[in-house]
Amino acid sequence: MTTKDTHITMLHGAGGTVMHDLVKNYIVKYFAGAAPNIAEVPLEAMDDAAVVNDIVFKSDSHAVKPIFFPGGDIGRIAISGTVNDIAVLGAEPIALACGFVLEEGLLFSEFERILTSMRQACTEAGVNIVTGDTKVVEKGALGGCVMNVSGMGKRNPALEHNIAVIKQYRKDFAGRWMLDSNLKAGDKILVSGTLGDHGIAVLSAQEGLKFGSDIKSDVKPLNHMIQNLIGTVGGAVAMKDATRGGLADALHEFCEKSKLGILIHEDKIPIREDVRTACEMLGLDPLEIGNEGKIIIGAVPEKAEEILSFLKNTPEGKDAQIIGEVTAEFGGVAMQTAVGGKRIIARPIGDPVPRIC
Ligand code: MG
C-alpha cells in the first residue's frame, strides 16, 4: 500500500488517472443518487459541466501557484475555466458566482490586481459575477488566495444550428449537447491551437526558469469563438477544453466515453518551438501538459475542413489543426509518429506540472 492509497497526495489534483479515480471512487460514489436524479447530464457523466432543466451548470476551484504568472493570473483562469467548461457543451454563460478564500497577509495591491483581471475576463466573456462569498484563513500554504467560480449557461440558437448541421450527415444523431460520448468512427479531431503554453508558463514562474523566450499562458474565455463556430459552421459533435493532463487526457476522456479509439498524427500537432525545447530540456511530454485557452473538437468529417478554416480566421484559433480521427479499429489513443511508426499514447497518471490551475 502506498501513500496514495491512504492519503490525499498532490497527484490527486493533477488531472490524470489518479484524479479521475478519486472523483469516481469517492466523489461520485458518495454524491450520485443522494436524491432522485433530475439532471439530463448528471454528475456521473463526469463531463465538463452538468445539465439540469436545460441549464448548463459548472463549478471549478482554482489554486494555481504562483497566483501571477506570464500571460495571466489566478483570477483570469478562474473566470476562463468556468466559462470554457460551460461553452464546450454548447451553452452561452449567463451568470457566475465567485467564492474567495484569502490568506492572511495578502496585499490589497495584489488582491486588486486579481479583481481587475477578473473584471477584464468577465467583460471579454460578456458575463457578470452575480453572487459569491469571501473567507479569510491564517497564513499557510495557499500562496495568497484560492477561489471557486461557478456558473450557469443557457441553450441558444447557435447550438440548434450546430445540431441541425450534424443531422444533415448523421440522421440518427440524438445528442442535445456537445458531449464526450457523442463521437462516432470517422469523426475528425481538431485542436484550436498550440499545446503546452500554459503549463510551461506556470512552471517557469514556479521554478524561476527562463527558456530564452516569452512563453505565455494562453488563458482566455473562448465562449464567443465557440458560439460563432457552432452558430455559423456547425457539425461539432463533441468538445473539450484541454486543461490538466493536456491533449492526452482529453482524448482518453473522449475514447472512454464514446467507446472508440483515436488516431492522431504527430506532424499535425501544433506545438511552439520554444515549448517543445522547454519540454525536451525538462523531460516532459507536451501532450500531457495543461492548456487554459485551447479546445479539442470532434466533428463530422464532412465539416472538418470548414471548421478548420473558420478557426484559423479567429485570433484564438489561428494555429488550429485537424490532428486525427476516431476509429473503431482499436480502443484508446495512438499516434502516427513523424518518422512513420505508431505509438500508444497512454493516459497520463497526472499532469507533470503541479498546481497549474
Ligand atoms: Mg473541461
Short mmCIF file of N, CA and C in Angstrom, two decimals, residues 124-272:
data_model
loop_
_atom_site.label_atom_id
_atom_site.label_comp_id
_atom_site.label_asym_id
_atom_site.label_seq_id
_atom_site.Cartn_x
_atom_site.Cartn_y
_atom_site.Cartn_z
N GLU A 124 -14.65 40.37 -21.36
CA GLU A 124 -14.34 39.63 -22.59
C GLU A 124 -15.38 38.54 -22.86
N ALA A 125 -15.77 37.84 -21.78
CA ALA A 125 -16.72 36.73 -21.94
C ALA A 125 -18.15 37.22 -22.04
N GLY A 126 -18.41 38.47 -21.60
CA GLY A 126 -19.77 39.02 -21.63
C GLY A 126 -20.67 38.42 -20.56
N VAL A 127 -20.13 38.20 -19.36
CA VAL A 127 -20.93 37.60 -18.28
C VAL A 127 -20.52 38.24 -16.95
N ASN A 128 -21.51 38.38 -16.04
CA ASN A 128 -21.23 39.00 -14.75
C ASN A 128 -21.13 37.99 -13.62
N ILE A 129 -20.36 38.35 -12.59
CA ILE A 129 -20.40 37.63 -11.31
C ILE A 129 -21.59 38.22 -10.55
N VAL A 130 -22.55 37.37 -10.16
CA VAL A 130 -23.77 37.90 -9.56
C VAL A 130 -23.92 37.54 -8.08
N THR A 131 -23.10 36.61 -7.60
CA THR A 131 -23.15 36.27 -6.18
C THR A 131 -21.81 35.67 -5.78
N GLY A 132 -21.59 35.52 -4.48
CA GLY A 132 -20.31 34.95 -4.06
C GLY A 132 -20.12 34.99 -2.57
N ASP A 133 -18.86 34.80 -2.16
CA ASP A 133 -18.57 34.68 -0.74
C ASP A 133 -17.09 34.97 -0.54
N THR A 134 -16.73 35.46 0.64
CA THR A 134 -15.32 35.72 0.95
C THR A 134 -14.99 35.17 2.32
N LYS A 135 -13.94 34.37 2.40
CA LYS A 135 -13.43 33.87 3.69
C LYS A 135 -11.95 34.21 3.79
N VAL A 136 -11.44 34.28 5.03
CA VAL A 136 -10.01 34.51 5.24
C VAL A 136 -9.47 33.41 6.15
N VAL A 137 -8.30 32.88 5.81
CA VAL A 137 -7.66 31.86 6.66
C VAL A 137 -6.27 32.34 7.08
N GLU A 138 -5.74 31.73 8.15
CA GLU A 138 -4.41 32.08 8.64
C GLU A 138 -3.36 31.79 7.57
N LYS A 139 -2.26 32.48 7.66
CA LYS A 139 -1.16 32.30 6.72
C LYS A 139 -0.72 30.82 6.69
N GLY A 140 -0.57 30.28 5.50
CA GLY A 140 -0.20 28.86 5.37
C GLY A 140 0.32 28.57 4.00
N ALA A 141 -0.31 27.67 3.30
CA ALA A 141 0.22 27.22 2.01
C ALA A 141 -0.62 27.66 0.81
N LEU A 142 -1.56 28.59 1.02
CA LEU A 142 -2.43 28.97 -0.11
C LEU A 142 -1.68 29.76 -1.17
N GLY A 143 -0.59 30.43 -0.78
CA GLY A 143 0.13 31.24 -1.76
C GLY A 143 -0.60 32.54 -2.06
N GLY A 144 -1.42 33.03 -1.12
CA GLY A 144 -2.11 34.30 -1.30
C GLY A 144 -3.62 34.15 -1.31
N CYS A 145 -4.13 33.30 -2.19
CA CYS A 145 -5.57 33.05 -2.20
C CYS A 145 -5.89 31.84 -3.08
N VAL A 146 -7.04 31.24 -2.84
CA VAL A 146 -7.63 30.28 -3.76
C VAL A 146 -9.07 30.74 -3.98
N MET A 147 -9.69 30.26 -5.02
CA MET A 147 -11.07 30.71 -5.27
C MET A 147 -11.86 29.65 -6.03
N ASN A 148 -13.17 29.78 -5.91
CA ASN A 148 -14.08 28.94 -6.69
C ASN A 148 -14.93 29.85 -7.56
N VAL A 149 -15.06 29.49 -8.81
CA VAL A 149 -16.02 30.19 -9.67
C VAL A 149 -16.98 29.15 -10.24
N SER A 150 -18.26 29.37 -10.02
CA SER A 150 -19.30 28.50 -10.57
C SER A 150 -20.09 29.32 -11.58
N GLY A 151 -20.80 28.62 -12.45
CA GLY A 151 -21.55 29.38 -13.45
C GLY A 151 -22.67 28.59 -14.07
N MET A 152 -23.57 29.34 -14.72
CA MET A 152 -24.70 28.76 -15.43
C MET A 152 -24.65 29.22 -16.88
N GLY A 153 -25.10 28.33 -17.76
CA GLY A 153 -25.19 28.72 -19.16
C GLY A 153 -26.50 28.26 -19.74
N LYS A 154 -26.95 28.97 -20.78
CA LYS A 154 -28.23 28.56 -21.38
C LYS A 154 -28.06 28.16 -22.84
N ARG A 155 -28.98 27.30 -23.23
CA ARG A 155 -29.08 26.81 -24.61
C ARG A 155 -29.43 27.98 -25.51
N ASN A 156 -28.89 28.01 -26.73
CA ASN A 156 -29.23 29.13 -27.60
C ASN A 156 -29.23 28.70 -29.07
N PRO A 157 -29.59 29.61 -30.00
CA PRO A 157 -29.75 29.23 -31.41
C PRO A 157 -28.48 28.64 -32.04
N ALA A 158 -27.32 29.04 -31.54
CA ALA A 158 -26.07 28.51 -32.12
C ALA A 158 -26.02 26.99 -31.98
N LEU A 159 -26.43 26.49 -30.83
CA LEU A 159 -26.40 25.04 -30.58
C LEU A 159 -27.43 24.32 -31.47
N GLU A 160 -28.61 24.93 -31.65
CA GLU A 160 -29.64 24.32 -32.52
C GLU A 160 -29.11 24.23 -33.96
N HIS A 161 -28.43 25.28 -34.40
CA HIS A 161 -27.85 25.26 -35.75
C HIS A 161 -26.81 24.15 -35.86
N ASN A 162 -25.96 24.03 -34.84
CA ASN A 162 -24.91 23.01 -34.83
C ASN A 162 -25.52 21.61 -34.99
N ILE A 163 -26.57 21.36 -34.23
CA ILE A 163 -27.20 20.04 -34.24
C ILE A 163 -27.89 19.78 -35.59
N ALA A 164 -28.53 20.82 -36.15
CA ALA A 164 -29.18 20.67 -37.46
C ALA A 164 -28.14 20.29 -38.52
N VAL A 165 -26.94 20.88 -38.44
CA VAL A 165 -25.88 20.56 -39.41
C VAL A 165 -25.41 19.12 -39.22
N ILE A 166 -25.23 18.70 -37.96
CA ILE A 166 -24.81 17.30 -37.70
C ILE A 166 -25.82 16.34 -38.32
N LYS A 167 -27.11 16.64 -38.15
CA LYS A 167 -28.17 15.73 -38.62
C LYS A 167 -28.25 15.63 -40.14
N GLN A 168 -27.69 16.62 -40.85
CA GLN A 168 -27.64 16.51 -42.32
C GLN A 168 -26.77 15.31 -42.73
N TYR A 169 -25.76 15.02 -41.89
CA TYR A 169 -24.82 13.94 -42.24
C TYR A 169 -25.04 12.69 -41.39
N ARG A 170 -25.70 12.85 -40.26
CA ARG A 170 -25.89 11.72 -39.35
C ARG A 170 -27.35 11.74 -38.88
N LYS A 171 -28.19 11.09 -39.69
CA LYS A 171 -29.64 11.17 -39.46
C LYS A 171 -30.05 10.73 -38.06
N ASP A 172 -29.32 9.73 -37.51
CA ASP A 172 -29.74 9.16 -36.23
C ASP A 172 -29.12 9.90 -35.03
N PHE A 173 -28.49 11.05 -35.26
CA PHE A 173 -27.85 11.76 -34.15
C PHE A 173 -28.92 12.22 -33.15
N ALA A 174 -28.75 11.81 -31.87
CA ALA A 174 -29.78 12.13 -30.87
C ALA A 174 -29.23 13.04 -29.77
N GLY A 175 -27.97 13.47 -29.89
CA GLY A 175 -27.36 14.30 -28.84
C GLY A 175 -28.03 15.68 -28.77
N ARG A 176 -28.15 16.23 -27.58
CA ARG A 176 -28.69 17.59 -27.41
C ARG A 176 -27.60 18.57 -27.00
N TRP A 177 -26.41 18.06 -26.64
CA TRP A 177 -25.29 18.90 -26.19
C TRP A 177 -24.02 18.30 -26.77
N MET A 178 -22.93 19.06 -26.76
CA MET A 178 -21.67 18.52 -27.29
C MET A 178 -20.98 17.74 -26.17
N LEU A 179 -21.28 16.44 -26.09
CA LEU A 179 -20.77 15.61 -25.00
C LEU A 179 -19.61 14.73 -25.47
N ASP A 180 -18.76 14.34 -24.52
CA ASP A 180 -17.61 13.47 -24.82
C ASP A 180 -18.06 12.15 -25.45
N SER A 181 -19.28 11.72 -25.10
CA SER A 181 -19.76 10.40 -25.54
C SER A 181 -20.37 10.39 -26.94
N ASN A 182 -20.38 11.54 -27.64
CA ASN A 182 -21.09 11.65 -28.93
C ASN A 182 -20.30 11.17 -30.15
N LEU A 183 -19.02 10.86 -29.99
CA LEU A 183 -18.19 10.57 -31.17
C LEU A 183 -18.58 9.27 -31.87
N LYS A 184 -18.38 9.24 -33.19
CA LYS A 184 -18.57 8.03 -33.99
C LYS A 184 -17.31 7.81 -34.83
N ALA A 185 -17.05 6.55 -35.21
CA ALA A 185 -15.89 6.25 -36.05
C ALA A 185 -15.96 7.09 -37.32
N GLY A 186 -14.82 7.67 -37.69
CA GLY A 186 -14.76 8.51 -38.88
C GLY A 186 -14.75 10.00 -38.55
N ASP A 187 -15.24 10.37 -37.35
CA ASP A 187 -15.22 11.79 -36.97
C ASP A 187 -13.77 12.29 -36.95
N LYS A 188 -13.61 13.56 -37.29
CA LYS A 188 -12.28 14.18 -37.27
C LYS A 188 -12.04 14.85 -35.92
N ILE A 189 -10.79 14.87 -35.49
CA ILE A 189 -10.40 15.53 -34.25
C ILE A 189 -9.57 16.77 -34.59
N LEU A 190 -10.01 17.92 -34.06
CA LEU A 190 -9.28 19.17 -34.28
C LEU A 190 -8.79 19.73 -32.94
N VAL A 191 -7.72 20.50 -32.99
CA VAL A 191 -7.28 21.24 -31.81
C VAL A 191 -7.21 22.71 -32.23
N SER A 192 -7.62 23.61 -31.31
CA SER A 192 -7.78 25.02 -31.70
C SER A 192 -6.49 25.83 -31.68
N GLY A 193 -5.36 25.21 -31.26
CA GLY A 193 -4.10 25.96 -31.28
C GLY A 193 -2.98 25.21 -30.61
N THR A 194 -1.89 25.92 -30.36
CA THR A 194 -0.67 25.28 -29.84
C THR A 194 -0.86 24.75 -28.43
N LEU A 195 -0.18 23.63 -28.13
CA LEU A 195 -0.37 22.92 -26.86
C LEU A 195 0.80 23.15 -25.91
N GLY A 196 0.49 23.21 -24.62
CA GLY A 196 1.52 23.23 -23.58
C GLY A 196 1.94 24.61 -23.12
N ASP A 197 1.48 25.67 -23.80
CA ASP A 197 1.94 27.04 -23.46
C ASP A 197 1.65 27.37 -21.99
N HIS A 198 0.42 27.08 -21.55
CA HIS A 198 0.04 27.46 -20.18
C HIS A 198 0.89 26.74 -19.13
N GLY A 199 0.98 25.42 -19.24
CA GLY A 199 1.72 24.64 -18.24
C GLY A 199 3.18 25.07 -18.15
N ILE A 200 3.79 25.32 -19.30
CA ILE A 200 5.21 25.71 -19.29
C ILE A 200 5.36 27.13 -18.72
N ALA A 201 4.41 28.03 -19.01
CA ALA A 201 4.47 29.40 -18.45
C ALA A 201 4.37 29.35 -16.93
N VAL A 202 3.45 28.51 -16.39
CA VAL A 202 3.29 28.42 -14.94
C VAL A 202 4.53 27.76 -14.32
N LEU A 203 5.03 26.71 -14.98
CA LEU A 203 6.23 26.03 -14.47
C LEU A 203 7.41 27.00 -14.41
N SER A 204 7.55 27.85 -15.43
CA SER A 204 8.67 28.79 -15.45
C SER A 204 8.55 29.76 -14.28
N ALA A 205 7.31 30.15 -13.93
CA ALA A 205 7.10 31.05 -12.78
C ALA A 205 7.33 30.31 -11.46
N GLN A 206 6.95 29.03 -11.40
CA GLN A 206 7.15 28.25 -10.16
C GLN A 206 8.63 28.06 -9.87
N GLU A 207 9.38 27.77 -10.92
CA GLU A 207 10.78 27.35 -10.72
C GLU A 207 11.77 28.47 -11.03
N GLY A 208 11.25 29.64 -11.44
CA GLY A 208 12.16 30.73 -11.81
C GLY A 208 13.01 30.38 -13.03
N LEU A 209 12.45 29.57 -13.94
CA LEU A 209 13.20 29.16 -15.12
C LEU A 209 12.97 30.14 -16.26
N LYS A 210 13.99 30.32 -17.07
CA LYS A 210 13.85 31.11 -18.30
C LYS A 210 14.19 30.20 -19.46
N PHE A 211 13.32 30.22 -20.49
CA PHE A 211 13.57 29.32 -21.61
C PHE A 211 14.06 30.10 -22.83
N GLY A 212 14.63 31.27 -22.59
CA GLY A 212 15.20 32.03 -23.70
C GLY A 212 14.16 32.63 -24.62
N SER A 213 12.92 32.67 -24.16
CA SER A 213 11.88 33.31 -24.98
C SER A 213 10.71 33.63 -24.07
N ASP A 214 9.67 34.20 -24.64
CA ASP A 214 8.50 34.59 -23.86
C ASP A 214 7.41 33.56 -24.01
N ILE A 215 7.41 32.52 -23.19
CA ILE A 215 6.30 31.58 -23.24
C ILE A 215 5.24 32.11 -22.29
N LYS A 216 4.08 32.42 -22.84
CA LYS A 216 2.99 32.99 -22.04
C LYS A 216 1.82 32.02 -22.00
N SER A 217 1.07 32.09 -20.91
CA SER A 217 -0.15 31.30 -20.81
C SER A 217 -1.13 31.71 -21.90
N ASP A 218 -1.92 30.73 -22.36
CA ASP A 218 -2.95 31.00 -23.37
C ASP A 218 -4.31 31.29 -22.73
N VAL A 219 -4.32 31.50 -21.39
CA VAL A 219 -5.61 31.56 -20.67
C VAL A 219 -6.54 32.64 -21.22
N LYS A 220 -7.73 32.22 -21.66
CA LYS A 220 -8.73 33.18 -22.14
C LYS A 220 -10.11 32.53 -22.28
N PRO A 221 -11.16 33.37 -22.15
CA PRO A 221 -12.51 32.83 -22.39
C PRO A 221 -12.69 32.57 -23.89
N LEU A 222 -13.22 31.40 -24.21
CA LEU A 222 -13.38 31.00 -25.62
C LEU A 222 -14.85 30.95 -26.04
N ASN A 223 -15.75 31.44 -25.18
CA ASN A 223 -17.18 31.24 -25.47
C ASN A 223 -17.63 31.92 -26.76
N HIS A 224 -17.10 33.12 -27.07
CA HIS A 224 -17.55 33.78 -28.30
C HIS A 224 -17.09 33.00 -29.53
N MET A 225 -15.82 32.54 -29.49
CA MET A 225 -15.31 31.75 -30.62
C MET A 225 -16.16 30.49 -30.82
N ILE A 226 -16.49 29.82 -29.70
CA ILE A 226 -17.25 28.57 -29.79
C ILE A 226 -18.66 28.83 -30.32
N GLN A 227 -19.32 29.86 -29.78
CA GLN A 227 -20.68 30.19 -30.22
C GLN A 227 -20.69 30.53 -31.71
N ASN A 228 -19.69 31.33 -32.15
CA ASN A 228 -19.64 31.70 -33.57
C ASN A 228 -19.39 30.48 -34.44
N LEU A 229 -18.52 29.60 -33.96
CA LEU A 229 -18.20 28.38 -34.72
C LEU A 229 -19.44 27.50 -34.91
N ILE A 230 -20.13 27.21 -33.81
CA ILE A 230 -21.27 26.29 -33.93
C ILE A 230 -22.48 26.99 -34.55
N GLY A 231 -22.54 28.30 -34.42
CA GLY A 231 -23.69 29.05 -34.95
C GLY A 231 -23.58 29.33 -36.44
N THR A 232 -22.35 29.37 -36.98
CA THR A 232 -22.20 29.69 -38.41
C THR A 232 -21.78 28.47 -39.23
N VAL A 233 -20.83 27.66 -38.70
CA VAL A 233 -20.39 26.47 -39.44
C VAL A 233 -21.21 25.25 -38.98
N GLY A 234 -20.98 24.85 -37.73
CA GLY A 234 -21.71 23.69 -37.20
C GLY A 234 -21.04 22.38 -37.54
N GLY A 235 -21.57 21.30 -36.99
CA GLY A 235 -21.01 19.97 -37.24
C GLY A 235 -20.09 19.46 -36.14
N ALA A 236 -19.98 20.21 -35.03
CA ALA A 236 -19.14 19.78 -33.91
C ALA A 236 -19.96 18.88 -32.99
N VAL A 237 -19.57 17.61 -32.88
CA VAL A 237 -20.37 16.67 -32.07
C VAL A 237 -19.90 16.63 -30.62
N ALA A 238 -18.59 16.84 -30.39
CA ALA A 238 -18.03 16.78 -29.04
C ALA A 238 -16.96 17.85 -28.90
N MET A 239 -16.84 18.40 -27.70
CA MET A 239 -15.86 19.46 -27.49
C MET A 239 -15.37 19.40 -26.06
N LYS A 240 -14.10 19.76 -25.85
CA LYS A 240 -13.49 19.73 -24.51
C LYS A 240 -12.39 20.75 -24.44
N ASP A 241 -12.22 21.39 -23.27
CA ASP A 241 -11.02 22.21 -23.10
C ASP A 241 -9.92 21.29 -22.58
N ALA A 242 -8.71 21.44 -23.13
CA ALA A 242 -7.62 20.51 -22.82
C ALA A 242 -6.82 21.06 -21.65
N THR A 243 -7.38 20.95 -20.43
CA THR A 243 -6.72 21.52 -19.25
C THR A 243 -5.77 20.50 -18.63
N ARG A 244 -5.86 20.24 -17.32
CA ARG A 244 -4.89 19.35 -16.66
C ARG A 244 -4.81 17.99 -17.36
N GLY A 245 -3.58 17.54 -17.59
CA GLY A 245 -3.39 16.28 -18.32
C GLY A 245 -3.31 16.48 -19.82
N GLY A 246 -3.61 17.71 -20.27
CA GLY A 246 -3.39 18.10 -21.65
C GLY A 246 -4.22 17.34 -22.69
N LEU A 247 -3.70 17.36 -23.92
CA LEU A 247 -4.37 16.69 -25.04
C LEU A 247 -4.56 15.20 -24.74
N ALA A 248 -3.52 14.56 -24.17
CA ALA A 248 -3.57 13.11 -23.95
C ALA A 248 -4.76 12.74 -23.07
N ASP A 249 -4.94 13.47 -21.97
CA ASP A 249 -6.04 13.14 -21.07
C ASP A 249 -7.39 13.43 -21.71
N ALA A 250 -7.50 14.56 -22.41
CA ALA A 250 -8.77 14.92 -23.06
C ALA A 250 -9.17 13.87 -24.10
N LEU A 251 -8.22 13.39 -24.89
CA LEU A 251 -8.54 12.39 -25.90
C LEU A 251 -8.96 11.07 -25.26
N HIS A 252 -8.31 10.72 -24.15
CA HIS A 252 -8.71 9.49 -23.45
C HIS A 252 -10.14 9.59 -22.89
N GLU A 253 -10.51 10.80 -22.44
CA GLU A 253 -11.90 11.01 -21.99
C GLU A 253 -12.87 10.75 -23.14
N PHE A 254 -12.55 11.30 -24.30
CA PHE A 254 -13.38 11.08 -25.50
C PHE A 254 -13.51 9.58 -25.77
N CYS A 255 -12.35 8.90 -25.79
CA CYS A 255 -12.33 7.46 -26.14
C CYS A 255 -13.14 6.63 -25.16
N GLU A 256 -12.88 6.88 -23.87
CA GLU A 256 -13.54 6.07 -22.84
C GLU A 256 -15.06 6.22 -22.92
N LYS A 257 -15.54 7.46 -23.07
CA LYS A 257 -16.99 7.70 -23.04
C LYS A 257 -17.66 7.35 -24.36
N SER A 258 -16.92 7.45 -25.47
CA SER A 258 -17.51 7.08 -26.76
C SER A 258 -17.24 5.63 -27.11
N LYS A 259 -16.42 4.94 -26.30
CA LYS A 259 -16.07 3.51 -26.50
C LYS A 259 -15.45 3.27 -27.88
N LEU A 260 -14.53 4.17 -28.26
CA LEU A 260 -13.85 4.08 -29.55
C LEU A 260 -12.38 4.45 -29.36
N GLY A 261 -11.61 4.39 -30.44
CA GLY A 261 -10.22 4.80 -30.38
C GLY A 261 -10.00 6.09 -31.16
N ILE A 262 -8.85 6.73 -30.92
CA ILE A 262 -8.49 7.93 -31.68
C ILE A 262 -7.05 7.78 -32.16
N LEU A 263 -6.86 8.02 -33.47
CA LEU A 263 -5.51 8.03 -34.05
C LEU A 263 -5.14 9.48 -34.35
N ILE A 264 -4.02 9.94 -33.78
CA ILE A 264 -3.57 11.30 -34.08
C ILE A 264 -2.26 11.24 -34.86
N HIS A 265 -1.95 12.34 -35.53
CA HIS A 265 -0.77 12.38 -36.40
C HIS A 265 0.21 13.41 -35.84
N GLU A 266 1.38 12.92 -35.45
CA GLU A 266 2.37 13.76 -34.76
C GLU A 266 2.69 15.04 -35.55
N ASP A 267 2.84 14.90 -36.88
CA ASP A 267 3.25 16.07 -37.67
C ASP A 267 2.16 17.13 -37.77
N LYS A 268 0.95 16.82 -37.31
CA LYS A 268 -0.15 17.81 -37.39
C LYS A 268 -0.35 18.53 -36.04
N ILE A 269 0.29 18.06 -34.99
CA ILE A 269 0.01 18.61 -33.65
C ILE A 269 0.76 19.92 -33.45
N PRO A 270 0.03 21.04 -33.27
CA PRO A 270 0.71 22.33 -33.17
C PRO A 270 1.36 22.55 -31.79
N ILE A 271 2.68 22.67 -31.79
CA ILE A 271 3.43 22.96 -30.55
C ILE A 271 4.48 24.03 -30.90
N ARG A 272 4.51 25.11 -30.09
CA ARG A 272 5.52 26.15 -30.33
C ARG A 272 6.92 25.54 -30.19
#
